[in-house]
XYZ file of C-alpha atoms in Angstrom:
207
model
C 157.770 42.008 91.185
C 160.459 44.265 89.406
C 159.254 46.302 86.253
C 162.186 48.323 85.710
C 162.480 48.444 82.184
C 159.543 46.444 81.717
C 157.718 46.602 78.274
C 155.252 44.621 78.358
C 151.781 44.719 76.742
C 148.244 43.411 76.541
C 147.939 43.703 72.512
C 146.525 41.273 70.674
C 146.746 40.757 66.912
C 144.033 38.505 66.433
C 141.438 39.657 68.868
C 140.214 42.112 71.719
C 143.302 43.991 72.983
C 143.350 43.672 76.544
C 144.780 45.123 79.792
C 147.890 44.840 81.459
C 147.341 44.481 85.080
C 150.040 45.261 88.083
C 149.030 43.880 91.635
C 148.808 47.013 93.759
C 149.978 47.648 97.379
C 147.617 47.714 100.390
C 148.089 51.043 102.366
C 146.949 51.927 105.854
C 147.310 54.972 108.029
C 148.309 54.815 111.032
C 151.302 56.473 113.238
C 154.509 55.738 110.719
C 155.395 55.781 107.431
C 156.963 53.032 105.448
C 157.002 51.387 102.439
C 155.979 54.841 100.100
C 157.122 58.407 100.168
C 155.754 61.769 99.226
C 156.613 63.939 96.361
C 153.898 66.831 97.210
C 150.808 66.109 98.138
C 150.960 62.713 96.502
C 152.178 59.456 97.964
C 153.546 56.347 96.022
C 153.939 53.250 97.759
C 156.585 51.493 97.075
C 156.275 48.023 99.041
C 153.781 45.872 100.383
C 151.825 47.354 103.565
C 152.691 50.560 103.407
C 151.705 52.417 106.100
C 151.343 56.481 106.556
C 151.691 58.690 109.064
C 148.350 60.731 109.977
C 150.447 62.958 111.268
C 152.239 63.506 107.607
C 148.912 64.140 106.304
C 147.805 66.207 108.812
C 150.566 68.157 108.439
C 150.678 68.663 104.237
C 146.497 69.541 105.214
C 146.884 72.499 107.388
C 149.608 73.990 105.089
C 147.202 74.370 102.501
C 147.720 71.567 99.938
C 145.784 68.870 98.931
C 146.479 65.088 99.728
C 146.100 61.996 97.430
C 146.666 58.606 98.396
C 146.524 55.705 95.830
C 147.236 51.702 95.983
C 148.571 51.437 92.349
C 152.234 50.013 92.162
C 153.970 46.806 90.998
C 152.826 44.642 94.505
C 151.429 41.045 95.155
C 148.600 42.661 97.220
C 144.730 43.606 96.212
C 144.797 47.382 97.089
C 142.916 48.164 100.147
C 143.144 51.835 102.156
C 142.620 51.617 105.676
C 142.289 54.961 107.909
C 143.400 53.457 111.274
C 144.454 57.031 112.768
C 142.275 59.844 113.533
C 142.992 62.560 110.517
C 142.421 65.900 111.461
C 142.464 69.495 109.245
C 142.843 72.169 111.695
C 144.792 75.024 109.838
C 145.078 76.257 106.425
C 143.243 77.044 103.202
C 140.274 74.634 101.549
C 141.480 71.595 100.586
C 140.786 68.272 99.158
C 141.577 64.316 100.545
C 141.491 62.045 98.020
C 141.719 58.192 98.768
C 142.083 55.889 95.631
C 141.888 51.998 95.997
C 141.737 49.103 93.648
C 139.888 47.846 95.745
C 138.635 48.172 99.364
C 138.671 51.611 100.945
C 137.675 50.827 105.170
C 137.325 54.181 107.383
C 138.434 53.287 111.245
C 139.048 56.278 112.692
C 137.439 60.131 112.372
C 138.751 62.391 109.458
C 137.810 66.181 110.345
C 138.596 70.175 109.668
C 137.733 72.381 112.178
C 139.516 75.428 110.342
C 137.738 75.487 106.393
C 136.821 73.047 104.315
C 138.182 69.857 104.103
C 136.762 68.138 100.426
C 137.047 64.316 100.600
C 137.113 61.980 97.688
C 137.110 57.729 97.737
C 137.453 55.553 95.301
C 136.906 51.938 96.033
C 137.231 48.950 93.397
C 138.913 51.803 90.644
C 140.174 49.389 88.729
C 139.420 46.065 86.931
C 140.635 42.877 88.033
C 140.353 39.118 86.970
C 138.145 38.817 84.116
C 136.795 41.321 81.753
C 135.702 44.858 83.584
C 135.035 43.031 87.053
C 135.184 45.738 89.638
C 135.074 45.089 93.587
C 135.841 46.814 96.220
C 133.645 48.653 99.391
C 133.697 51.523 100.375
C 133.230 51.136 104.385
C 132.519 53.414 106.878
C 133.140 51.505 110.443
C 131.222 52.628 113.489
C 134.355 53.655 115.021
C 135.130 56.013 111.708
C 133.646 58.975 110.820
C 134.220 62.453 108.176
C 133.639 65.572 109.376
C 134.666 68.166 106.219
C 133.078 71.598 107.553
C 131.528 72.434 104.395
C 133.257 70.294 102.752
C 131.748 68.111 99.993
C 132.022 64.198 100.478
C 132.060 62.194 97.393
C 132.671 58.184 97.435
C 131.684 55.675 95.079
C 132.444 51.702 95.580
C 131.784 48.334 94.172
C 130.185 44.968 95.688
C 130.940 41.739 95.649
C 128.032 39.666 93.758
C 130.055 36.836 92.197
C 132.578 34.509 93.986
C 134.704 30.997 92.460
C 137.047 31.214 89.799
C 139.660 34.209 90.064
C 137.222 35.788 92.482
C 138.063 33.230 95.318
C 139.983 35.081 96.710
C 137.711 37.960 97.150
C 135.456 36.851 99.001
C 133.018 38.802 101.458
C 129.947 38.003 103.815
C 127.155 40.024 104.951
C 127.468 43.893 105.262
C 131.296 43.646 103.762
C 129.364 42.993 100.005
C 128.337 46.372 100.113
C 129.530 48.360 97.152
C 128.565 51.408 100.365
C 128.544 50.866 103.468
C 128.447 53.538 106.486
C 128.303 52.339 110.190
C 129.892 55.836 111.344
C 128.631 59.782 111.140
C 128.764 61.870 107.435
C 128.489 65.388 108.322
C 129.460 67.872 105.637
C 128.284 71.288 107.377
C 125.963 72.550 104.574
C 128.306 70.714 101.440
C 127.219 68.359 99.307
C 127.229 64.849 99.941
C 127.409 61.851 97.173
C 127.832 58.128 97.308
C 127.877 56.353 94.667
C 127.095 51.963 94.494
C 127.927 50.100 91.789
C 126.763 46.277 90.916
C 129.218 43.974 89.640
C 127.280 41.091 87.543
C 129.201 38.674 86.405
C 132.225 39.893 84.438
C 130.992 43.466 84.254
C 130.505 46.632 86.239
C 127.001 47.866 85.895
């Protein structure tokens, strides 16, 4: 999909102005980067499957700046973040991780600080998709993953997966994966706060 110049629109004239929805790209972090780059603490993928190194973000961490990571772009995919690599803070001021998804955000591997607070920040199921202000996506803590922020606060909020047919059929999910929050693995903020936050879809809305 190629928006370059693109000016398109979701007006309409003679009823409810809508929404003009781009496919996103799925990320995951691993031990390379491709498909994105970083301007900043900020990366923008730029392909499907982009992957980034947790060493890149490791690195922008302990030299004091803040990371965000987000699945919005012009892909063909739904918008999942998968940590596959172990992130670690072990340097450098306070600072915040923040992981935006359309929709699934899955943690695999242990995100930590050892050296001031780490702040970390998910977003799963951000934005709508389908029909009206449907919502999905988990956010999923694996029993292999885990966030260790040393005073810092943990914040995630996610969506589940009520409703299936339709546009939805191909988001489908089964057992604990319907979970708008879902944590298999250790939360230990150190004396910060921690929030989670589960949302309902029902039918075409997000309650």
């Amino acid at each position: 999909l190629d928006l370059a110049g693109s000016r398109g629109g979701a007006s309409a004239p003679k009823g409810n102005a809508g929404t003009w929805l781009i496919d996103p790209y799925d990320i995951t972090i691993s031990s390379s980067t491709n498909n994105g780059s970083w301007s900043g603490g900020t990366f923008t993928p730029s392909g499907d499957n982009a992957t980034i190194s947790a060493s890149d973000i490791n690195a922008l961490l302990n030299n004091g700046t803040s990371v965000t990571i987000s699945t919005s772009g012009g892909g063909t995919q739904k918008g999942s973040i998968s940590v596959s690599a172990a992130i670690t803070k072990t340097s450098g001021n306070d600072v915040t991780l923040t992981l935006s998804a359309d929709y699934r955000i899955t943690i695999y591997a242990a995100i930590s600080s050892t050296h001031n607070k780490l702040h970390f920040v998910a977003d799963a199921g951000r934005t709508p998709i389908g029909d009206g202000n449907g919502r999905i996506g988990q956010f999923n803590v694996t029993s292999t993953g885990s966030i260790s922020t040393n005073g810092g606060n943990i914040t995630a909020s996610g969506v589940n997966n009520s409703v299936t047919g339709g546009y939805w059929s191909g988001y489908t999910c089964t057992g604990a994966t319907c979970h708008g929050i879902h944590v298999d693995g250790d939360l230990n903020a150190g004396g910060g706060n921690i929030s989670l936050t589960g949302l309902r879809r029902t039918g075409g809305l997000t309650r």
